[in-house]
Structure formats: C-alpha cells, structure tokens
mmCIF file of N, CA, C and O in Angstrom:
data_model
loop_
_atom_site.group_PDB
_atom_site.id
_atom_site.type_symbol
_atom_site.label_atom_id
_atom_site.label_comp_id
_atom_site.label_asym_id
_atom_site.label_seq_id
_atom_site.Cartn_x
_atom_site.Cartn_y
_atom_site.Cartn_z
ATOM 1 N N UNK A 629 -4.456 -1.984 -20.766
ATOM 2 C CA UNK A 629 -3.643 -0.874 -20.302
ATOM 3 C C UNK A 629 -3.132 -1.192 -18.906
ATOM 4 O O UNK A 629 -3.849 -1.708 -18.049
ATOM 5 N N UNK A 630 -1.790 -0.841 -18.708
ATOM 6 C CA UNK A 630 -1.366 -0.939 -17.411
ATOM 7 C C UNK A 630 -0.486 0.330 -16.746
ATOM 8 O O UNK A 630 0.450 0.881 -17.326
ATOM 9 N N UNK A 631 -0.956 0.657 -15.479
ATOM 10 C CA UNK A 631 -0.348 1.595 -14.755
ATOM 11 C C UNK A 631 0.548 1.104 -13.645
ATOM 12 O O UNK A 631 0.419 -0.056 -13.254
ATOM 13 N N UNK A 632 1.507 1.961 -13.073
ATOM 14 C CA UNK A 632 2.105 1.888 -12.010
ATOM 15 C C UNK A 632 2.066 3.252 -11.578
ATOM 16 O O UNK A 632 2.103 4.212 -12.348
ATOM 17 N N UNK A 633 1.981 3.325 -10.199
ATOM 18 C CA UNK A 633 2.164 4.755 -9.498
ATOM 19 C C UNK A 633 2.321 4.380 -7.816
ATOM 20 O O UNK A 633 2.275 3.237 -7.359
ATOM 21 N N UNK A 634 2.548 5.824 -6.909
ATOM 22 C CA UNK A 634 2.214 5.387 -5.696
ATOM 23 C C UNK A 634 1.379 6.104 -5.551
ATOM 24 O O UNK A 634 1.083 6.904 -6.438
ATOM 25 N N UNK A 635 0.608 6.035 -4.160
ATOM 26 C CA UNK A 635 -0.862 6.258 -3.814
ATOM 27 C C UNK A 635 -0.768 6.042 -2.368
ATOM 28 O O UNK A 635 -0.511 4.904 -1.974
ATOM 29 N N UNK A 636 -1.005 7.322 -1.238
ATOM 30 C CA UNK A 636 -1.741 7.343 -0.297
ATOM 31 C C UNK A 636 -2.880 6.632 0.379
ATOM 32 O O UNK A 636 -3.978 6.961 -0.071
ATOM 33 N N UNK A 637 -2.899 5.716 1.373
ATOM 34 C CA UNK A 637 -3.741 4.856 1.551
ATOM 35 C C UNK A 637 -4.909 5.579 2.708
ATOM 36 O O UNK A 637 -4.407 5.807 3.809
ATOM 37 N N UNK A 638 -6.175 5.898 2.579
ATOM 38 C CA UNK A 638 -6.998 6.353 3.093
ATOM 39 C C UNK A 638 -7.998 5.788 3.744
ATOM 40 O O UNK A 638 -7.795 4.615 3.428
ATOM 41 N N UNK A 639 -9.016 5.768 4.486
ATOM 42 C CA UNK A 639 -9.960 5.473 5.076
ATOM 43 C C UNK A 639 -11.647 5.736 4.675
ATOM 44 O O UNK A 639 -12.072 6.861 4.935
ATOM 45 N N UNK A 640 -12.348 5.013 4.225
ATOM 46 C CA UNK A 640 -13.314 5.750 3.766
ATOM 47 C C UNK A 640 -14.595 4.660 4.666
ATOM 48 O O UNK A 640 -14.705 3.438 4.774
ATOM 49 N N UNK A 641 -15.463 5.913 5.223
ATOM 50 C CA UNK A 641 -16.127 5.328 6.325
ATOM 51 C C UNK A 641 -17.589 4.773 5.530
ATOM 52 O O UNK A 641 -17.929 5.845 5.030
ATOM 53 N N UNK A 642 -18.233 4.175 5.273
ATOM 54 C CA UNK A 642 -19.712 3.914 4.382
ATOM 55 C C UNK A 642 -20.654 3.694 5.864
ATOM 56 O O UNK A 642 -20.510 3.548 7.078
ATOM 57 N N UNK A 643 -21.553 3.774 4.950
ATOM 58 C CA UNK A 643 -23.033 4.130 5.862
ATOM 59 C C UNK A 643 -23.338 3.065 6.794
ATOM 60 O O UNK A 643 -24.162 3.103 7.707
ATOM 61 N N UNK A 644 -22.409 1.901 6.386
ATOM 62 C CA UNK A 644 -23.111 1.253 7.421
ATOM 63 C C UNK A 644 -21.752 0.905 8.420
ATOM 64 O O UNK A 644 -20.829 1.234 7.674
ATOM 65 N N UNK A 645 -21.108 0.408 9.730
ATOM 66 C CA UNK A 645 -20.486 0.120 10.809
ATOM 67 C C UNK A 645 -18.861 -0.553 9.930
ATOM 68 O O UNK A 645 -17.852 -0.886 10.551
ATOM 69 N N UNK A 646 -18.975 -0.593 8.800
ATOM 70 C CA UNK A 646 -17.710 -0.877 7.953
ATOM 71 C C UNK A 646 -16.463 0.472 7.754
ATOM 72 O O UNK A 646 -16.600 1.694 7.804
ATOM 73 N N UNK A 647 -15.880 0.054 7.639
ATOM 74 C CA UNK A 647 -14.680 1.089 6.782
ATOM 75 C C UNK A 647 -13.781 0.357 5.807
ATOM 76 O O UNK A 647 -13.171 -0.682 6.060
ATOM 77 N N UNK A 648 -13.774 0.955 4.777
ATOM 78 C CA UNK A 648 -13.308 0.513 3.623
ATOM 79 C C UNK A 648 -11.507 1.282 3.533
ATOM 80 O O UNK A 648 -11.341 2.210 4.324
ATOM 81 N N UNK A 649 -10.299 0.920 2.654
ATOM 82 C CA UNK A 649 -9.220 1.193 2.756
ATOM 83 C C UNK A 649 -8.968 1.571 1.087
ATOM 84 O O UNK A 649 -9.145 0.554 0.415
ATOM 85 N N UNK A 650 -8.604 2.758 0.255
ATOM 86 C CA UNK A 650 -8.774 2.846 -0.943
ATOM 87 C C UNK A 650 -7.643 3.770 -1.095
ATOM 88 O O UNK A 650 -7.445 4.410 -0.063
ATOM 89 N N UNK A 651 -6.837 4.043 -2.061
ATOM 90 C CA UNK A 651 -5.953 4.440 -2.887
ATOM 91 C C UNK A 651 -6.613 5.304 -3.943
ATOM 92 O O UNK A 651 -7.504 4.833 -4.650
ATOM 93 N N UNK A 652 -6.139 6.744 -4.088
ATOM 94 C CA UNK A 652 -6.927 7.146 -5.646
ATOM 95 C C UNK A 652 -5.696 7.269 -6.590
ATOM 96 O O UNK A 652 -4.539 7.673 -6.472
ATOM 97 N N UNK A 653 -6.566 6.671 -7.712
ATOM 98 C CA UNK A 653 -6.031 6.353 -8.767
ATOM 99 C C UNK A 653 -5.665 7.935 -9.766
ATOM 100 O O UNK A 653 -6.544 8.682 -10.198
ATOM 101 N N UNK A 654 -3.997 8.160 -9.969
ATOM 102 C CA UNK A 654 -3.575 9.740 -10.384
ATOM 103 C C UNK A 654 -5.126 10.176 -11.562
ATOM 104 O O UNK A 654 -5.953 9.376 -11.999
ATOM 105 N N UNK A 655 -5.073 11.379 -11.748
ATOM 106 C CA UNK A 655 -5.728 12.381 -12.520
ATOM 107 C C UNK A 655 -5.643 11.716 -13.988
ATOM 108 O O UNK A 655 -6.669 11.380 -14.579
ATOM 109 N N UNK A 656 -4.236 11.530 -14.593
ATOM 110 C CA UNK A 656 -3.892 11.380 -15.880
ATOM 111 C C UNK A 656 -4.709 9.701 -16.132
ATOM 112 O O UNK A 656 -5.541 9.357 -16.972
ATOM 113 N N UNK A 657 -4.161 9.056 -15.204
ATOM 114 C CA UNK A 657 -4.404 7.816 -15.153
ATOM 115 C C UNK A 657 -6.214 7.310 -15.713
ATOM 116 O O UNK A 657 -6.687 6.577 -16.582
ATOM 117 N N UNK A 658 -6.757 8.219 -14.605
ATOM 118 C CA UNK A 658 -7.720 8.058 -14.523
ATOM 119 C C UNK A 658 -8.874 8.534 -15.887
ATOM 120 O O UNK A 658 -9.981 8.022 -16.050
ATOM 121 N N UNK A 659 -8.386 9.408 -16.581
ATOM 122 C CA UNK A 659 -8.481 10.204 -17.817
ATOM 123 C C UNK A 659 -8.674 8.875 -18.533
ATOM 124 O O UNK A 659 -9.650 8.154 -18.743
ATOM 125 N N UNK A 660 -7.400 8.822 -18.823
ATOM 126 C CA UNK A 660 -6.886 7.572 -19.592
ATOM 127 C C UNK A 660 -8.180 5.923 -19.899
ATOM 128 O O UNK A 660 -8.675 5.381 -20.888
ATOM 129 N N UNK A 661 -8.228 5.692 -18.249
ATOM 130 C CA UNK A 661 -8.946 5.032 -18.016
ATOM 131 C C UNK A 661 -10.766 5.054 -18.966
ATOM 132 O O UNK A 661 -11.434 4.349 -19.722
ATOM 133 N N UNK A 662 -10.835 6.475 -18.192
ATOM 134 C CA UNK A 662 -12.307 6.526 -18.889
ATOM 135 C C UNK A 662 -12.800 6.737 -20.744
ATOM 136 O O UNK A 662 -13.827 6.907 -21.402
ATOM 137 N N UNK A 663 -11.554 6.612 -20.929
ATOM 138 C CA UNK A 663 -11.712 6.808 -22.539
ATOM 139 C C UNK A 663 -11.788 5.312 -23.160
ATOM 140 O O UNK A 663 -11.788 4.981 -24.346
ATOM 141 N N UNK A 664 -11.852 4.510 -21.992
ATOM 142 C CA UNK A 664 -11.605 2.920 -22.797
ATOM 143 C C UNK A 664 -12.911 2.573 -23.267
ATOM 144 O O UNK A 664 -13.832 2.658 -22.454
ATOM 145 N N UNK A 665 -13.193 2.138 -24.616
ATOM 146 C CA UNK A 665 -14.182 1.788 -24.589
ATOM 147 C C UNK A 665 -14.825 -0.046 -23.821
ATOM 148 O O UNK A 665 -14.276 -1.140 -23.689
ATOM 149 N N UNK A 666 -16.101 0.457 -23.524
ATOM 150 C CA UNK A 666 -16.461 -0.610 -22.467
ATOM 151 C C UNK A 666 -18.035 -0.840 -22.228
ATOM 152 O O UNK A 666 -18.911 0.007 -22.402
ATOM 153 N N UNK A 667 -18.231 -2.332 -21.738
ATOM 154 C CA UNK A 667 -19.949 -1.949 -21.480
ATOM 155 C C UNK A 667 -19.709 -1.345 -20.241
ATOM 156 O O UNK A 667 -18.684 -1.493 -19.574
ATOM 157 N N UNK A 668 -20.788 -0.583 -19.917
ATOM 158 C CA UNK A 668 -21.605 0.034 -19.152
ATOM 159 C C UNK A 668 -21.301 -0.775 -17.979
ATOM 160 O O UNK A 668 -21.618 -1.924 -18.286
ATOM 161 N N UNK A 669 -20.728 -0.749 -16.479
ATOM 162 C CA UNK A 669 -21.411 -0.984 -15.057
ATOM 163 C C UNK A 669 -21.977 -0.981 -14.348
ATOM 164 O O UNK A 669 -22.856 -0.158 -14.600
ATOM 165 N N UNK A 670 -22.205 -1.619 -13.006
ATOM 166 C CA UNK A 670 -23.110 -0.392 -11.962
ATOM 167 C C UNK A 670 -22.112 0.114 -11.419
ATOM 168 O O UNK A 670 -21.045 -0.423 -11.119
ATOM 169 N N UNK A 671 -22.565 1.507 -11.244
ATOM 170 C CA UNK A 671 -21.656 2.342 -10.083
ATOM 171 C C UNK A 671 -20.722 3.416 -11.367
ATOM 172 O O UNK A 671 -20.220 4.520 -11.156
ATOM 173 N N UNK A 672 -20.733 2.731 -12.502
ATOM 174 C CA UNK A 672 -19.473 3.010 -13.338
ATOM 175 C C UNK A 672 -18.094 2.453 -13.214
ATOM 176 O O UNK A 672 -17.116 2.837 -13.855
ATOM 177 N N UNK A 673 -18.130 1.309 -12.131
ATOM 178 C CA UNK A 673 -16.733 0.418 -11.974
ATOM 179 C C UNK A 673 -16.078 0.094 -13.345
ATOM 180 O O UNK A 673 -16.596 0.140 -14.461
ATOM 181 N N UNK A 674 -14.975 -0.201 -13.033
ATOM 182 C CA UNK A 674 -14.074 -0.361 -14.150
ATOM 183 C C UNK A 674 -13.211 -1.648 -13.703
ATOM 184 O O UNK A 674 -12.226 -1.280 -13.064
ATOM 185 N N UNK A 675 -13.300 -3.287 -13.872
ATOM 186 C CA UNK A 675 -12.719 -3.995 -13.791
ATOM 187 C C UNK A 675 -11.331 -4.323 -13.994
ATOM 188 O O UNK A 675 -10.819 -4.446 -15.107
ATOM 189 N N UNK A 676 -10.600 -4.493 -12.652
ATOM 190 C CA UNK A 676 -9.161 -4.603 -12.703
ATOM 191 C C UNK A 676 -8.455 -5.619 -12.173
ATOM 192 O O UNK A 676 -8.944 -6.521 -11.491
ATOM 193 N N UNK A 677 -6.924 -5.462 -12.567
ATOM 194 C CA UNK A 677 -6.308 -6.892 -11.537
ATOM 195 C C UNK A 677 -5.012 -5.566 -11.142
ATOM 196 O O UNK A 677 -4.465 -4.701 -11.826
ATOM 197 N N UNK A 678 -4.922 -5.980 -9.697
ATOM 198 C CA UNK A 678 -4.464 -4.919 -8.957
ATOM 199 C C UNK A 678 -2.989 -6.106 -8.421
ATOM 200 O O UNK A 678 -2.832 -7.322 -8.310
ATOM 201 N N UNK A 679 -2.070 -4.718 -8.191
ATOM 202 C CA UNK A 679 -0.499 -5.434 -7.506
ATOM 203 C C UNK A 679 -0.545 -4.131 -6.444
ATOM 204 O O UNK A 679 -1.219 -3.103 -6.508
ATOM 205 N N UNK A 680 0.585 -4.640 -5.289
ATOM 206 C CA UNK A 680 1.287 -4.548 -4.452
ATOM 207 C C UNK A 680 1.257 -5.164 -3.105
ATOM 208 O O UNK A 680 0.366 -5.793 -2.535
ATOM 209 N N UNK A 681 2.500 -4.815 -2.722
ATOM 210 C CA UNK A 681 3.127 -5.950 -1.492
ATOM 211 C C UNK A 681 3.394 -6.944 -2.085
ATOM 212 O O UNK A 681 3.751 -7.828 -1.305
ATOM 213 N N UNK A 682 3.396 -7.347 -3.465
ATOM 214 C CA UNK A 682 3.673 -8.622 -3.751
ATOM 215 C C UNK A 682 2.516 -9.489 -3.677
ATOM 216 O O UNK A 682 2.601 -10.714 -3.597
ATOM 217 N N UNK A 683 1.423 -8.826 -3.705
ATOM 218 C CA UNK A 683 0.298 -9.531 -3.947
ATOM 219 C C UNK A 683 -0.382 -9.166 -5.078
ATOM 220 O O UNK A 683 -0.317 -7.946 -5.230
ATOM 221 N N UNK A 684 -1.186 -9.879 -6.175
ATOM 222 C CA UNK A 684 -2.454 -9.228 -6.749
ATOM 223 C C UNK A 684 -3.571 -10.398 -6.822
ATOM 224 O O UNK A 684 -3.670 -11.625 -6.819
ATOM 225 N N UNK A 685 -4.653 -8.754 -6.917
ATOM 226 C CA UNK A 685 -5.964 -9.482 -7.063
ATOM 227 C C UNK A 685 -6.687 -9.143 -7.953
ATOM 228 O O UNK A 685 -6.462 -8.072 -8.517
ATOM 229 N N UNK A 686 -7.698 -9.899 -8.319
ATOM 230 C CA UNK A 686 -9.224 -8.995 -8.869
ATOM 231 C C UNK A 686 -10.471 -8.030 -8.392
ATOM 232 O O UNK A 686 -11.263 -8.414 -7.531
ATOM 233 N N UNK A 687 -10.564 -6.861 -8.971
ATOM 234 C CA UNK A 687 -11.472 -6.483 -7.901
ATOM 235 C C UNK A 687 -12.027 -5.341 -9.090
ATOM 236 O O UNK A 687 -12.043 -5.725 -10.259
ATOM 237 N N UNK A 688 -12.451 -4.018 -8.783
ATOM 238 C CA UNK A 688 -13.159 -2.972 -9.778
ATOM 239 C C UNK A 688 -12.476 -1.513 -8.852
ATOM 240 O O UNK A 688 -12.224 -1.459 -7.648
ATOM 241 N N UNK A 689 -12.373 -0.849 -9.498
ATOM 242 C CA UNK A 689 -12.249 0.553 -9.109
ATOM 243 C C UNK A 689 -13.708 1.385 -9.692
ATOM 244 O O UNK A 689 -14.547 1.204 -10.574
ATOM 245 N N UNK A 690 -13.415 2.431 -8.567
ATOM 246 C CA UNK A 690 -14.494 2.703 -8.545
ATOM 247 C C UNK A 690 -14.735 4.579 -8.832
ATOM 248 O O UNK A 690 -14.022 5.291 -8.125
ATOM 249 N N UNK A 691 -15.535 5.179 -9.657
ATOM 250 C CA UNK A 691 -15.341 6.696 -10.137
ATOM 251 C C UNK A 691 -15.784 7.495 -8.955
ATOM 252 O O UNK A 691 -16.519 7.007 -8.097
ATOM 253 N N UNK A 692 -15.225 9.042 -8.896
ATOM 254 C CA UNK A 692 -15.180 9.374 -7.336
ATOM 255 C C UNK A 692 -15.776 10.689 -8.188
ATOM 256 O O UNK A 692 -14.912 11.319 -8.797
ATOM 257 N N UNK A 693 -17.205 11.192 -8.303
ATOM 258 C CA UNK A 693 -17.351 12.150 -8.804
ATOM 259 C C UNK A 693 -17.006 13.364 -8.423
ATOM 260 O O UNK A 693 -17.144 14.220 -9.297
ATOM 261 N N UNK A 694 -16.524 13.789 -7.200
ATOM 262 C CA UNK A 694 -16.081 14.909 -7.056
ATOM 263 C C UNK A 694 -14.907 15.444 -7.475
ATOM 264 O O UNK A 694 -14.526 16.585 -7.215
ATOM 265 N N UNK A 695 -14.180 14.427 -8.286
ATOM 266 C CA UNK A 695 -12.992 14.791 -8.372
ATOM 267 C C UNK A 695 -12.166 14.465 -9.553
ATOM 268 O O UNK A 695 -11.109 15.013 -9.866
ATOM 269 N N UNK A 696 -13.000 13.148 -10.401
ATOM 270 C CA UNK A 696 -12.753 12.982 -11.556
ATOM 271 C C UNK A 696 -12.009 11.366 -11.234
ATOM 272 O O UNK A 696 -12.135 10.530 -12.128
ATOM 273 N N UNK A 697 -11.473 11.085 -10.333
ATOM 274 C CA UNK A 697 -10.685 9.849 -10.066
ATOM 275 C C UNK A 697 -11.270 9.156 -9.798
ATOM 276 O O UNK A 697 -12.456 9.361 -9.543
ATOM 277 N N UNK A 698 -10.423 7.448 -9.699
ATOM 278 C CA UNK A 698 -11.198 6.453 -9.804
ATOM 279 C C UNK A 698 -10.503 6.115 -8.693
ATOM 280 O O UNK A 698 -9.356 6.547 -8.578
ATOM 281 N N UNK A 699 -11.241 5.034 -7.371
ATOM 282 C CA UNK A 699 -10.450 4.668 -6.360
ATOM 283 C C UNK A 699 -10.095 2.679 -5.984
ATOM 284 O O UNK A 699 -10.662 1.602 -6.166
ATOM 285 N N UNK A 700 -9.156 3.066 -5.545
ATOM 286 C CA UNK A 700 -9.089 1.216 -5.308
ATOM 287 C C UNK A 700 -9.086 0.821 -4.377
ATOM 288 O O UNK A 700 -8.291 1.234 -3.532
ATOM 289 N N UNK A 701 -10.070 -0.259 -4.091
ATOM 290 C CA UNK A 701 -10.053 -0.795 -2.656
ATOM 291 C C UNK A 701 -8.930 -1.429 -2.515
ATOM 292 O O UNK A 701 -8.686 -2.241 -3.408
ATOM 293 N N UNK A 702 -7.945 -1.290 -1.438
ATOM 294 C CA UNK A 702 -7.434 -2.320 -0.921
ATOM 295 C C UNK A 702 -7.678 -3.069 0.271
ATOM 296 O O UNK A 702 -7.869 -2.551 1.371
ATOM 297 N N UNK A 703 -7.670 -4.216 0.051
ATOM 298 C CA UNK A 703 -8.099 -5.423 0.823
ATOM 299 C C UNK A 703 -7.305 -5.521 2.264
ATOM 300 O O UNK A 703 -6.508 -4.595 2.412
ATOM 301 N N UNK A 704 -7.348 -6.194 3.046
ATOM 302 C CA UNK A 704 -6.627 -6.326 4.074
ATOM 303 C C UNK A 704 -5.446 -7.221 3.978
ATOM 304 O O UNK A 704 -4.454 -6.792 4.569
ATOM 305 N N UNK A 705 -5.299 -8.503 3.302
ATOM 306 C CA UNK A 705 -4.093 -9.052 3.297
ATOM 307 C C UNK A 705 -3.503 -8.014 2.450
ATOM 308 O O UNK A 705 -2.295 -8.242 2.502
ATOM 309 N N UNK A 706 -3.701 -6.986 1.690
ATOM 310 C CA UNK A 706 -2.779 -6.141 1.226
ATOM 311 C C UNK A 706 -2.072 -5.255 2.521
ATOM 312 O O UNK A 706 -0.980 -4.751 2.781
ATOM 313 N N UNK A 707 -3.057 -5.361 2.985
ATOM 314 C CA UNK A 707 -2.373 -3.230 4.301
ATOM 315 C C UNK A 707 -1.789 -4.244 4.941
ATOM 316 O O UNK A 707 -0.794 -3.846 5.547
ATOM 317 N N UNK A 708 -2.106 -6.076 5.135
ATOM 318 C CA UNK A 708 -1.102 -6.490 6.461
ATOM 319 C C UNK A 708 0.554 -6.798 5.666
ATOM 320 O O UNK A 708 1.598 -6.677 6.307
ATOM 321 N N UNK A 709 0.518 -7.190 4.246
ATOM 322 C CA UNK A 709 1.855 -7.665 3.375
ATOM 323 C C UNK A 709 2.574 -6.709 3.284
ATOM 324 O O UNK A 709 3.748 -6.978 3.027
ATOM 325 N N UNK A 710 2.171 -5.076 3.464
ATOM 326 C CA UNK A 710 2.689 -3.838 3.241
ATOM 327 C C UNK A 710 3.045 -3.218 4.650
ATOM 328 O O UNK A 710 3.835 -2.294 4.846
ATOM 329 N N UNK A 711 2.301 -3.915 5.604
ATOM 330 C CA UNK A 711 2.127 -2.791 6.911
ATOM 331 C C UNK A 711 1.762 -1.587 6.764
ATOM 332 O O UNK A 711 2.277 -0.669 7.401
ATOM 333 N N UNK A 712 0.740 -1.416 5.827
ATOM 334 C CA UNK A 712 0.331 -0.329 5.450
ATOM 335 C C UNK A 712 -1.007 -0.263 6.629
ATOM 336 O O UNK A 712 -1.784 -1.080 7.123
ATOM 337 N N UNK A 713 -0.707 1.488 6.758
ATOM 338 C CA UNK A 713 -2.189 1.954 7.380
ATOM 339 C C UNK A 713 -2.804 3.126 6.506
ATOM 340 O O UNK A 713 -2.872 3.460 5.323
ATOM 341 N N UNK A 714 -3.237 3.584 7.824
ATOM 342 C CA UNK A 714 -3.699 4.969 6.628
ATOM 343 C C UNK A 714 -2.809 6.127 6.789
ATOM 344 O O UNK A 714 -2.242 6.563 7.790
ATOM 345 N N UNK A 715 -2.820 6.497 5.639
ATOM 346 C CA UNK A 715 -1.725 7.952 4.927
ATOM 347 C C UNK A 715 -0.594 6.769 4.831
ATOM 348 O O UNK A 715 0.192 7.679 4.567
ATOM 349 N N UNK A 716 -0.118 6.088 4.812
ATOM 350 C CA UNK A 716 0.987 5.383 4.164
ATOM 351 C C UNK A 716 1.018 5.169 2.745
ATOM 352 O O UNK A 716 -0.032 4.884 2.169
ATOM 353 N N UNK A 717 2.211 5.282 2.047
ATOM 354 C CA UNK A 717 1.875 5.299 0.352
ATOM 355 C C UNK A 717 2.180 3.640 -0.090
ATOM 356 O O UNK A 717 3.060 2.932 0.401
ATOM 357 N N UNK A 718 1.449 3.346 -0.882
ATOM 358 C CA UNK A 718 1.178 1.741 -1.555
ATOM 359 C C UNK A 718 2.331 2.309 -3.000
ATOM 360 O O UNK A 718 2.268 3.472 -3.401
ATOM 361 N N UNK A 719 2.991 1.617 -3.419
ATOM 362 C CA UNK A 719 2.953 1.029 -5.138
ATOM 363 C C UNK A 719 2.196 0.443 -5.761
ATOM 364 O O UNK A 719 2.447 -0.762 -5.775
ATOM 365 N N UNK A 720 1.323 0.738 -6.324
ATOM 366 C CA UNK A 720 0.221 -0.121 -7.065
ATOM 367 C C UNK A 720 0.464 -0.146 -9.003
ATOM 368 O O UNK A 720 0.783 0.762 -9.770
ATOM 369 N N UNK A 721 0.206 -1.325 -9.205
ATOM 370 C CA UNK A 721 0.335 -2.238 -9.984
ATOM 371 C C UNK A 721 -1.114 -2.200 -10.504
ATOM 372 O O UNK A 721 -1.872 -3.007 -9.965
ATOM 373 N N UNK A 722 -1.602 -1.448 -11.403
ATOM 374 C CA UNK A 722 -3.083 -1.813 -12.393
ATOM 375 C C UNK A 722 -3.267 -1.663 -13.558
ATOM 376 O O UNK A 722 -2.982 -0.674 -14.235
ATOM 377 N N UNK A 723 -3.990 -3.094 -14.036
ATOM 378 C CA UNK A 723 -4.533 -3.615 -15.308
ATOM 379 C C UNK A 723 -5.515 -3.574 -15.777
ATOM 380 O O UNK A 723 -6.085 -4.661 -15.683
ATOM 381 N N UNK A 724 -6.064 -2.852 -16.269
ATOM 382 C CA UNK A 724 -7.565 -2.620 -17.002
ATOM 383 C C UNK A 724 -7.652 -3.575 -17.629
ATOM 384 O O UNK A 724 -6.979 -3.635 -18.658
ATOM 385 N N UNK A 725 -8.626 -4.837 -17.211
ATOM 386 C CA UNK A 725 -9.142 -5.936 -17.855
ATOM 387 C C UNK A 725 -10.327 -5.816 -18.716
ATOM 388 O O UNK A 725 -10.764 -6.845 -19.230
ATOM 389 N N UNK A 726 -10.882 -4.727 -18.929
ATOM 390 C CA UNK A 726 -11.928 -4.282 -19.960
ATOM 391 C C UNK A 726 -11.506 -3.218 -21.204
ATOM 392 O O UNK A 726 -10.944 -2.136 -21.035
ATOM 393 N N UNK A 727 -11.919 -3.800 -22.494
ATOM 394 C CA UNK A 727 -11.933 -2.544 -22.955
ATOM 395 C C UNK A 727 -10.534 -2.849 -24.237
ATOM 396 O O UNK A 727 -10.153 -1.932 -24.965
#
C-alpha cells in the first residue's frame, strides 16, 4: 500500500536529552494501515520506506495511542533537503513494506 499526503512537522521531546522530529500519519491512512495483516512488532511499528525532499528511506512508524495515528520519524538529512523545521508541512511519500 502506498500513501501520499502532507503533514506538519513536530517536535517530540523523549526521556532522555534527545528530540526526535515526526509527522502524523492522516486518520484514514492510518485506519487503513492497521487492517494490514502482519506479524506482530515491538512497540506495534509498522515497517516502511518513506519519501520527501527527494529523499527516501527505511525506517517504521510508529502507533500514537492517544489518538489512533501512526507517526514518522523524520531524520535530519530530511528537515535539512526540505528546510524543514517544526510546524512546517513535509509531502510524504509512504510504503507499507509489510503485509
């Protein structure tokens, strides 16, 4: 399965002296997503190959229980190919490689 959408680029602070940069993946999308059948993860990740800026990679999205969505890290050569920061909107490009 493959999506395209845009997506708000956010900040998400983790417990330890890091900050991570993630995109959530739309409502419908994400629906969609969880109906694939698949083995089991940790975390409940869902293995993907991700676009924008003209870049892609491999990486997992990840389920955001409060809300039903799944989120995507983006990497840093992504926010520097985009000049993306945070609240800037990405085009993203994703491929559900499972399932």
């Amino acid at each position: 399965m493959q999506f395209v959408f845009d997506a708000v680029l956010f900040r998400w602070d983790s417990r330890t002296d890091s900050a991570y940069y993630l995109v959530e993946v739309p409502a419908l999308f994400s629906a969609e997503i969880r109906e694939i059948p698949r083995m089991r993860r940790g975390f409940g990740s869902v293995r993907v190959e991700a676009g924008a800026a003209g870049l892609r990679w491999r990486t997992s999205i990840f389920p955001d229980a409060a809300n039903g969505t799944y989120h995507l890290p983006i990497k840093r050569a992504v926010r520097d190919a985009a000049q993306a920061g945070e609240g800037d909107t990405l085009t993203i490009d994703l491929r559900v490689l499972e399932g």
